[in-house]
PDB file of C-alpha atoms in Angstrom:
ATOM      1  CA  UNK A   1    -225.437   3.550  28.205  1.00 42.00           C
ATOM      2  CA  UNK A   2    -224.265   1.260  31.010  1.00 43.00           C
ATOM      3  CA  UNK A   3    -221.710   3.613  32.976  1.00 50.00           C
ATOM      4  CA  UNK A   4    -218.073   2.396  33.827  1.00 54.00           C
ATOM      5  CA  UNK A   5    -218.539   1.260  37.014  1.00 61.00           C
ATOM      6  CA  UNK A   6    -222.210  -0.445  36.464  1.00 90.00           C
ATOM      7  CA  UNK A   7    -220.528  -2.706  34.056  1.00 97.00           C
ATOM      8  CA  UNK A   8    -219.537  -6.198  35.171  1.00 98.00           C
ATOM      9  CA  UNK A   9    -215.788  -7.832  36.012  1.00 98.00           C
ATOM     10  CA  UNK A  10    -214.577  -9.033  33.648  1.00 98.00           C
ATOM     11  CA  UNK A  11    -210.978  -9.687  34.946  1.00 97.00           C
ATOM     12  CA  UNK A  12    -211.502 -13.121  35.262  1.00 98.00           C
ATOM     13  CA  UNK A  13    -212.520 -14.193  32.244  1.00 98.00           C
ATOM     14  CA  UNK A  14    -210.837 -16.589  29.518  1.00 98.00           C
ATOM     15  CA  UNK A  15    -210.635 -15.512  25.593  1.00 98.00           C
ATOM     16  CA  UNK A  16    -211.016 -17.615  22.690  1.00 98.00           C
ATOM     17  CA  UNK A  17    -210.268 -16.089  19.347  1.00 98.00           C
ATOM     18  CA  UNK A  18    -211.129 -17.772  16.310  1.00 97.00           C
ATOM     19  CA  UNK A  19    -209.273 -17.332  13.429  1.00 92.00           C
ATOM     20  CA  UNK A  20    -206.477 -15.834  16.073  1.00 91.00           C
ATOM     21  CA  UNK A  21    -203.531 -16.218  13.209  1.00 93.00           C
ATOM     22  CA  UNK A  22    -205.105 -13.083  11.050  1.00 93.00           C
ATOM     23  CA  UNK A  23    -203.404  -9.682  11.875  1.00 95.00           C
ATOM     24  CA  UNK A  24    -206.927  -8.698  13.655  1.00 95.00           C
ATOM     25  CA  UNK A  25    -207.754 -11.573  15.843  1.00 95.00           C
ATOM     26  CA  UNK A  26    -203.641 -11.896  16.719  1.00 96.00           C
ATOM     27  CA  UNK A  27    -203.806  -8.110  17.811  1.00 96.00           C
ATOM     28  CA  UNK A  28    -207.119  -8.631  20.327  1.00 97.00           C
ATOM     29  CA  UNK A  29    -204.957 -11.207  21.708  1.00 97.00           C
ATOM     30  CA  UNK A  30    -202.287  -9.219  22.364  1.00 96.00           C
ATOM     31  CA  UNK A  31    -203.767  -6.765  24.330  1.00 97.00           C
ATOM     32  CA  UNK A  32    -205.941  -8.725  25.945  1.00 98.00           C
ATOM     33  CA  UNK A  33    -202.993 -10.957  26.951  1.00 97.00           C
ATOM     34  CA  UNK A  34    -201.478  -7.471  28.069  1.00 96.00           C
ATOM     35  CA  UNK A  35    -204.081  -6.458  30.428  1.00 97.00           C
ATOM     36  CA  UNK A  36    -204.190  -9.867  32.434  1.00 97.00           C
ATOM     37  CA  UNK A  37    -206.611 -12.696  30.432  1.00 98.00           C
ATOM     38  CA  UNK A  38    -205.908 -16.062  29.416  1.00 98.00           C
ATOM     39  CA  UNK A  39    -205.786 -16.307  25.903  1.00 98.00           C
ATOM     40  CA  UNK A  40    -206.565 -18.721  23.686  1.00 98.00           C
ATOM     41  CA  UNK A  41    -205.672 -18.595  19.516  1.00 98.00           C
ATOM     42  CA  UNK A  42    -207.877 -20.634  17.698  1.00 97.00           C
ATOM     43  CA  UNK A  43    -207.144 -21.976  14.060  1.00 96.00           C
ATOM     44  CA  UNK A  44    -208.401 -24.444  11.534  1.00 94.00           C
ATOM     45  CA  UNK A  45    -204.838 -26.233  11.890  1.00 95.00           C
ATOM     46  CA  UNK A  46    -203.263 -26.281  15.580  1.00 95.00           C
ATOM     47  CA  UNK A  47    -199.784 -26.051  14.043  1.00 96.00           C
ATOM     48  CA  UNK A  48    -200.778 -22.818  12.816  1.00 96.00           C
ATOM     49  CA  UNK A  49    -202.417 -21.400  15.931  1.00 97.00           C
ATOM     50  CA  UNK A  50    -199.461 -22.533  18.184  1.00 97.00           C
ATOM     51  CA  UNK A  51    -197.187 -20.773  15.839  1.00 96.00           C
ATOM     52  CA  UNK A  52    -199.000 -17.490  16.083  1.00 95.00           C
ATOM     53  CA  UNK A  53    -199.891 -17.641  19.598  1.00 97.00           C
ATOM     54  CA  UNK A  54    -195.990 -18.382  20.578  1.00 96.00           C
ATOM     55  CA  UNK A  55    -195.263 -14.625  18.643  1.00 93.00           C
ATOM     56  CA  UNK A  56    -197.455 -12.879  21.501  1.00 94.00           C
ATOM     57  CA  UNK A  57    -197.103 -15.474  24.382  1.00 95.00           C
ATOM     58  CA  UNK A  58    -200.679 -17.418  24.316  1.00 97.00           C
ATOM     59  CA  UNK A  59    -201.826 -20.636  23.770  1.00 97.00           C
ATOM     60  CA  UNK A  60    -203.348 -21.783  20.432  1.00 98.00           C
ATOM     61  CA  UNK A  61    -204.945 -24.414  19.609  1.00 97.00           C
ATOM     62  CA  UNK A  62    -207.510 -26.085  16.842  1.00 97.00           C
ATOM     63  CA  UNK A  63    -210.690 -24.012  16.334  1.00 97.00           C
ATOM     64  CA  UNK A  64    -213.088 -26.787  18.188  1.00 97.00           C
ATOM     65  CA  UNK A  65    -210.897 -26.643  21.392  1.00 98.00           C
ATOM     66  CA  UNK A  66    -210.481 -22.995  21.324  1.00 98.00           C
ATOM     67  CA  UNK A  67    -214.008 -22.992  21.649  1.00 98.00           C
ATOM     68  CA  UNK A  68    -215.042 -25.516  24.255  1.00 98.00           C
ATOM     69  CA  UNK A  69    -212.008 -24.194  26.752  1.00 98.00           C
ATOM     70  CA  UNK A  70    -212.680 -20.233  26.750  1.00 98.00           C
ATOM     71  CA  UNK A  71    -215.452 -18.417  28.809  1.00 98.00           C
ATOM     72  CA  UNK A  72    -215.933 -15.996  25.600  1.00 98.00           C
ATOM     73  CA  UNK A  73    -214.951 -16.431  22.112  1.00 98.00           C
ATOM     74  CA  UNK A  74    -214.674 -13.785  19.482  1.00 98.00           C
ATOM     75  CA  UNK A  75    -214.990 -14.867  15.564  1.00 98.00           C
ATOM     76  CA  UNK A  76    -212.436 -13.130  13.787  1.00 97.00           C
ATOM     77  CA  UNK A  77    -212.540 -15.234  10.676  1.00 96.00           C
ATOM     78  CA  UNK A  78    -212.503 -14.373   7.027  1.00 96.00           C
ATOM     79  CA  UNK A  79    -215.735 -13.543   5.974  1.00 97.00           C
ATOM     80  CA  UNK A  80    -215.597 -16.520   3.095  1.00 96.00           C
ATOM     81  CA  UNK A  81    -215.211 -19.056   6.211  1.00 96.00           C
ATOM     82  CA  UNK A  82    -217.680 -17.281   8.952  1.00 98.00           C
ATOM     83  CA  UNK A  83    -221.116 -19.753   8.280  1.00 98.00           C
ATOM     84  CA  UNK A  84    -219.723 -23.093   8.012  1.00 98.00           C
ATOM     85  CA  UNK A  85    -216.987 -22.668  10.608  1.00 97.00           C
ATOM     86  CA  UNK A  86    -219.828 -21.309  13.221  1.00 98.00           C
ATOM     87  CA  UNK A  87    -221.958 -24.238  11.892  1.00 98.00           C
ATOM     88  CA  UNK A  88    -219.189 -26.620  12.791  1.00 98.00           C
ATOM     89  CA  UNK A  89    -219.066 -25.366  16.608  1.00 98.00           C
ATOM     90  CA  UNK A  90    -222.337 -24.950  17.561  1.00 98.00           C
ATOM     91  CA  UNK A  91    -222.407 -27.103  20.267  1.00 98.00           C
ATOM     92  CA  UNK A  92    -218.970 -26.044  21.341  1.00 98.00           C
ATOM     93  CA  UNK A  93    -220.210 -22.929  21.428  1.00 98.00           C
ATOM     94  CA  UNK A  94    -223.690 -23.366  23.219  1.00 98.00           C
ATOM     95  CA  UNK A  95    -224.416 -21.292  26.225  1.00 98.00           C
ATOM     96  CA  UNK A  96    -221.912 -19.045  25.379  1.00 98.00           C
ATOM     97  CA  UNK A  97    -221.046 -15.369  24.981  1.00 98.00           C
ATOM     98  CA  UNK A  98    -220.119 -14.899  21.305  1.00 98.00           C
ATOM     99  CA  UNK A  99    -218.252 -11.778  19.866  1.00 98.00           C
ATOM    100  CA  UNK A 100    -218.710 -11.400  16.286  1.00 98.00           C
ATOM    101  CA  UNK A 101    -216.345  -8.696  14.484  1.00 98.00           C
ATOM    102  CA  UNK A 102    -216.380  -9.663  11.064  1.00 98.00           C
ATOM    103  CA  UNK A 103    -216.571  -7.423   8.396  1.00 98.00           C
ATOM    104  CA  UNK A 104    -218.462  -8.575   4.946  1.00 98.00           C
ATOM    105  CA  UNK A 105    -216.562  -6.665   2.663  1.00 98.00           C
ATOM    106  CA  UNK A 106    -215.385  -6.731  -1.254  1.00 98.00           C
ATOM    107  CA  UNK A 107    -212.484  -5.227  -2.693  1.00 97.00           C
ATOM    108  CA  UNK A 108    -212.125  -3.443  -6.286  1.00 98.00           C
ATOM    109  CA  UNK A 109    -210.103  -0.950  -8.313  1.00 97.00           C
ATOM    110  CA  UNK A 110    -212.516   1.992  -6.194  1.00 97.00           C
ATOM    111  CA  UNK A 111    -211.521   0.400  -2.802  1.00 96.00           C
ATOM    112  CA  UNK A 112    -213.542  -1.195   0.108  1.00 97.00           C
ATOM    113  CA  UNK A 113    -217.011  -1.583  -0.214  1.00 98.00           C
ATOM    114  CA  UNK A 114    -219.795  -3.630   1.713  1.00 98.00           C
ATOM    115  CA  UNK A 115    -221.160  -6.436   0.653  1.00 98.00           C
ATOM    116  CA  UNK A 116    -224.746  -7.914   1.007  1.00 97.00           C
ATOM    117  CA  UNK A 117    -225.706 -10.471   3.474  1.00 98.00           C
ATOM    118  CA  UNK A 118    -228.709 -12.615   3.597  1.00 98.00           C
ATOM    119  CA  UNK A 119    -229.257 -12.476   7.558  1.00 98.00           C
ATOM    120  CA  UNK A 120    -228.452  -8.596   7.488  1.00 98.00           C
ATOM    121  CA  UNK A 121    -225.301  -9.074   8.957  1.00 98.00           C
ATOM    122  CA  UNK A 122    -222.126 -11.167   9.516  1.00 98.00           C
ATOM    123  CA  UNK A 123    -223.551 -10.827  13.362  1.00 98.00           C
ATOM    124  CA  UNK A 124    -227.251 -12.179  12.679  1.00 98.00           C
ATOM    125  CA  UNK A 125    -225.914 -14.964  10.519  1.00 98.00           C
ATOM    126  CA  UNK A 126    -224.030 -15.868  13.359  1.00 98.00           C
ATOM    127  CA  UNK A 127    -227.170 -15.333  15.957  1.00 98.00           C
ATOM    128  CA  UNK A 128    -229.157 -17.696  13.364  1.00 98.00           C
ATOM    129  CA  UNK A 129    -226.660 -20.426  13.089  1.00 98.00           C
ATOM    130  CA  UNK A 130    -226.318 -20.182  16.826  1.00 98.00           C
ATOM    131  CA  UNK A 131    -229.380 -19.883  18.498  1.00 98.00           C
ATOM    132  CA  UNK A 132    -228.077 -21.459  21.493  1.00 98.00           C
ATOM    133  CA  UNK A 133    -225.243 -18.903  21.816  1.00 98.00           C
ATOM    134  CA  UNK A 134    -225.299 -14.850  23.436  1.00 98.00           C
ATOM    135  CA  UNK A 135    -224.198 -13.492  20.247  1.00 98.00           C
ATOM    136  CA  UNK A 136    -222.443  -9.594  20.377  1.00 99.00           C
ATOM    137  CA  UNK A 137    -221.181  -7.982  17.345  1.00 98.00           C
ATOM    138  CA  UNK A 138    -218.352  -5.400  18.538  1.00 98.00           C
ATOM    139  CA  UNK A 139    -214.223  -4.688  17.573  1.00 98.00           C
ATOM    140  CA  UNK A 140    -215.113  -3.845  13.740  1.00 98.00           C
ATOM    141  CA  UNK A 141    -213.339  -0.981  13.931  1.00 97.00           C
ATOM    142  CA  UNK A 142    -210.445  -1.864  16.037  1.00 96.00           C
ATOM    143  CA  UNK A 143    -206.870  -1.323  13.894  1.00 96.00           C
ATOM    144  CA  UNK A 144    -204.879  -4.478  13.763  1.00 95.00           C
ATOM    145  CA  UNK A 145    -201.902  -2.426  13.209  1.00 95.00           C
ATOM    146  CA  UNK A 146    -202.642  -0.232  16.180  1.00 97.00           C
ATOM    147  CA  UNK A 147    -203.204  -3.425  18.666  1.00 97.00           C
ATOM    148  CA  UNK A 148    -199.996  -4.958  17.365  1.00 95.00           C
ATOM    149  CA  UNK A 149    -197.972  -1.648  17.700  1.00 96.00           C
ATOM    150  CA  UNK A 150    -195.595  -2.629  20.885  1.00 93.00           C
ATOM    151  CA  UNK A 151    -195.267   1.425  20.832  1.00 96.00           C
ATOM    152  CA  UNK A 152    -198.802   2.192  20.846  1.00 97.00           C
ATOM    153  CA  UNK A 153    -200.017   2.788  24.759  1.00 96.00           C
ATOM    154  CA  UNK A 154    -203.108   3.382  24.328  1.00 96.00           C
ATOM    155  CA  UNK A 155    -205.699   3.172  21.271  1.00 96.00           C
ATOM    156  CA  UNK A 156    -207.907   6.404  21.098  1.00 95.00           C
ATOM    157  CA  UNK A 157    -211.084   4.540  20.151  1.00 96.00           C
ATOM    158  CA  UNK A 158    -214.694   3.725  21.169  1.00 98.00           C
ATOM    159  CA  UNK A 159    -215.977   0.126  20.370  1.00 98.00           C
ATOM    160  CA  UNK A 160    -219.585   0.194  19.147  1.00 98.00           C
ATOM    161  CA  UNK A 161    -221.505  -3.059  21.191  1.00 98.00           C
ATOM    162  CA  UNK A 162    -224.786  -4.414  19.717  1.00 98.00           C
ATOM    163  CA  UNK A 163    -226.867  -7.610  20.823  1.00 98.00           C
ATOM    164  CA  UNK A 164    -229.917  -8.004  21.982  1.00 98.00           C
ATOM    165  CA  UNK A 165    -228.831  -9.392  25.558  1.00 98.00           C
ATOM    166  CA  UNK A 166    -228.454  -6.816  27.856  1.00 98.00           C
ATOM    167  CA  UNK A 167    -225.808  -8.541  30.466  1.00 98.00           C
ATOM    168  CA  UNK A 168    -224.158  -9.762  27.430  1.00 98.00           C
ATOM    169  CA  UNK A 169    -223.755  -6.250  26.289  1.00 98.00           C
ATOM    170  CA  UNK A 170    -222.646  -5.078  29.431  1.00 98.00           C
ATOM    171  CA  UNK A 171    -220.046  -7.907  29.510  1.00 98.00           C
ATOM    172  CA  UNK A 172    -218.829  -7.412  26.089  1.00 98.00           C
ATOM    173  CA  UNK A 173    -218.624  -3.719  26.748  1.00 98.00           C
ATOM    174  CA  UNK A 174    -216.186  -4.129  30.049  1.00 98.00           C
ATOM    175  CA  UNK A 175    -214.409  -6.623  27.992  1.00 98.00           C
ATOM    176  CA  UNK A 176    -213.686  -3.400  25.418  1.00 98.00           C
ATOM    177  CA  UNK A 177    -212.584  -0.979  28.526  1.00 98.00           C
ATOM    178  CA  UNK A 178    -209.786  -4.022  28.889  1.00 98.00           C
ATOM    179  CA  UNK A 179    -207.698  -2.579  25.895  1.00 98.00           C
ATOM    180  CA  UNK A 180    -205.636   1.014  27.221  1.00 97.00           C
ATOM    181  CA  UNK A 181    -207.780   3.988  25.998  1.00 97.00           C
ATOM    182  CA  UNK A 182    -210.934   2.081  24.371  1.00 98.00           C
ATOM    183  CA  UNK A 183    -214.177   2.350  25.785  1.00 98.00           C
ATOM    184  CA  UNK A 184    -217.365  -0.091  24.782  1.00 98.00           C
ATOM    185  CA  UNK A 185    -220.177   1.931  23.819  1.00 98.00           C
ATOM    186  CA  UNK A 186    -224.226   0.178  23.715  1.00 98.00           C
ATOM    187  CA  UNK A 187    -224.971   1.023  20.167  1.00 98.00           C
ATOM    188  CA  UNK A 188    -227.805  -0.968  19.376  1.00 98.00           C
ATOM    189  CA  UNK A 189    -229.365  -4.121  18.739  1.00 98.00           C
ATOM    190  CA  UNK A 190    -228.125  -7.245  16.700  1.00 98.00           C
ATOM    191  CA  UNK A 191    -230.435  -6.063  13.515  1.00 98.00           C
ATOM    192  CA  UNK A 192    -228.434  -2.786  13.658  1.00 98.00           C
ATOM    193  CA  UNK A 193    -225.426  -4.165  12.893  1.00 98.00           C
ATOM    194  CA  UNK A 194    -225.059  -3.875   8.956  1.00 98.00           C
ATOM    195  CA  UNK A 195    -223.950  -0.691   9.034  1.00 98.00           C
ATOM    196  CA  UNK A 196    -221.778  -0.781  12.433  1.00 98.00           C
ATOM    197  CA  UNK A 197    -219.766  -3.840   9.938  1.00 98.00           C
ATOM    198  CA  UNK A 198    -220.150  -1.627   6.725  1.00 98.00           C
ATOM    199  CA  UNK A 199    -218.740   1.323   7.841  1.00 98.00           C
ATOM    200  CA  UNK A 200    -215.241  -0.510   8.257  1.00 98.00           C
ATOM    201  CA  UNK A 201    -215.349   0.428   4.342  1.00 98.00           C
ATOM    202  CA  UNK A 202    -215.674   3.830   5.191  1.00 98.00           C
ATOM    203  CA  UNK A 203    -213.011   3.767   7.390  1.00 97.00           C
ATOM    204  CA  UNK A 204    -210.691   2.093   5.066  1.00 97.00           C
ATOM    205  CA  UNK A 205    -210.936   4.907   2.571  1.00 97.00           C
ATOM    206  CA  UNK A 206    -210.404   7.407   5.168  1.00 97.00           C
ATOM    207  CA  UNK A 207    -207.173   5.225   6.339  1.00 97.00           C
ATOM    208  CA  UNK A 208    -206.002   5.483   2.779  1.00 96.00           C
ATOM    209  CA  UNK A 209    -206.521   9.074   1.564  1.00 97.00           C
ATOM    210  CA  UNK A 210    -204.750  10.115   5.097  1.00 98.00           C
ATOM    211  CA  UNK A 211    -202.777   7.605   5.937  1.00 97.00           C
ATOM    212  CA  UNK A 212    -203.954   7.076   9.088  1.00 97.00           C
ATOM    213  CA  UNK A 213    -205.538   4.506  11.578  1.00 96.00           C
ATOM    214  CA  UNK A 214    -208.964   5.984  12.045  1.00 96.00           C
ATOM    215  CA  UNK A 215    -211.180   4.905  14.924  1.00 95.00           C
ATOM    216  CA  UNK A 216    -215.042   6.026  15.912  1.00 97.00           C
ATOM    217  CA  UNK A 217    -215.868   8.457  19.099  1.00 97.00           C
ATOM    218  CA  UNK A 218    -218.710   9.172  20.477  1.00 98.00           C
ATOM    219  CA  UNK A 219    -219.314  12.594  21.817  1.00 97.00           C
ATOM    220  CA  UNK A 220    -221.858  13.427  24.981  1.00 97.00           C
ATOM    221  CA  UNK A 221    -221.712   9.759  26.447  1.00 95.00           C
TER     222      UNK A 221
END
């Protein structure tokens, strides 16, 4: 792993956050708002996104623009909507770093579970539908409740970061070291992210048997 200080600066950079008005996507722009970025909310209505970005003091905006403006954008849609929304900005999005953290998951009466994907993963359909784009899958396991917690300093985590671009890694994992007690940890490539989005089903159950917030370490790194 890339260490702390061999990792770019990221200070600089702009956020775009698609599907910004969930609970997840809302609380990545909160803290990244926190520690110094300009954010940008991104939803399928721009009502909607200018509501939600005026709770945490961003911008929002329609999906498209979202996407053109910001230097890197992080999908944070439902999974139902993640192909044909990504189809619809692929040229907004060319050339671009591209943080996927969505989680294919069903729900039934025994809880959380993962659910199949053609491409392997939420992240590799989005590396197929945008070949043109640097696509990172990282922030799975990132508690929306946690990042929207005014009260919560710091967030005791490690954010797994898998793509198969090196400096896109590297940027993504700075990017991670942004939000107060998180560190971004290289876990792989892009075709190892199944069970990197899967495990969010693990860590659901855990959440619910001890009502908690469970995040991932990594020990010896």
């Amino acid at each position: 792993m890339a260490e702390h200080n061999d990792l770019p600066d990221v200070t600089t950079l702009s956020i775009g956050i698609l599907g910004g008005t969930g609970d997840q996507g809302k609380g990545l722009a909160h803290r990244f708002a926190q520690a110094g970025h300009t954010v940008l909310i991104g939803s399928r209505s721009a009502d909607r996104a200018r509501e939600a970005a005026d709770t945490i003091g961003v911008r929002g905006a329609e999906n498209a623009a979202v996407a053109a403006e910001a230097d890197i954008v992080i999908v944070a849609v439902p999974w139902e909507g993640h192909k044909a929304l990504l189809e619809s900005l692929r040229e907004q999005l060319d050339g671009k770093i591209v943080v996927d953290c969505v989680n294919p998951l069903g729900f039934d009466k025994q809880g959380a579970y993962a659910l199949p994907v053609e491409e392997g993963s939420a992240a590799q359909q989005a590396a197929a539908v945008l070949p043109g784009s640097r696509v990172v899958a990282a922030f799975h396991h990132v508690s929306a409740v946690l990042l929207l917690d005014p009260s919560v300093e710091k967030i005791d985590l490690d954010v797994l970061v898998l793509g198969d671009d090196r400096g896109a890694t590297d940027t993504v994992q700075a990017l991670a070291g942004r939000i107060p007690g998180a560190r971004g940890v290289y876990a792989g490539r892009l075709r190892n992210a199944h069970q990197v989005e899967a495990m969010t089903a693990n860590l659901i159950s855990i959440n619910r048997r001890y009502k908690a917030h469970a995040g991932i370490r990594v020990t010896d790194v």
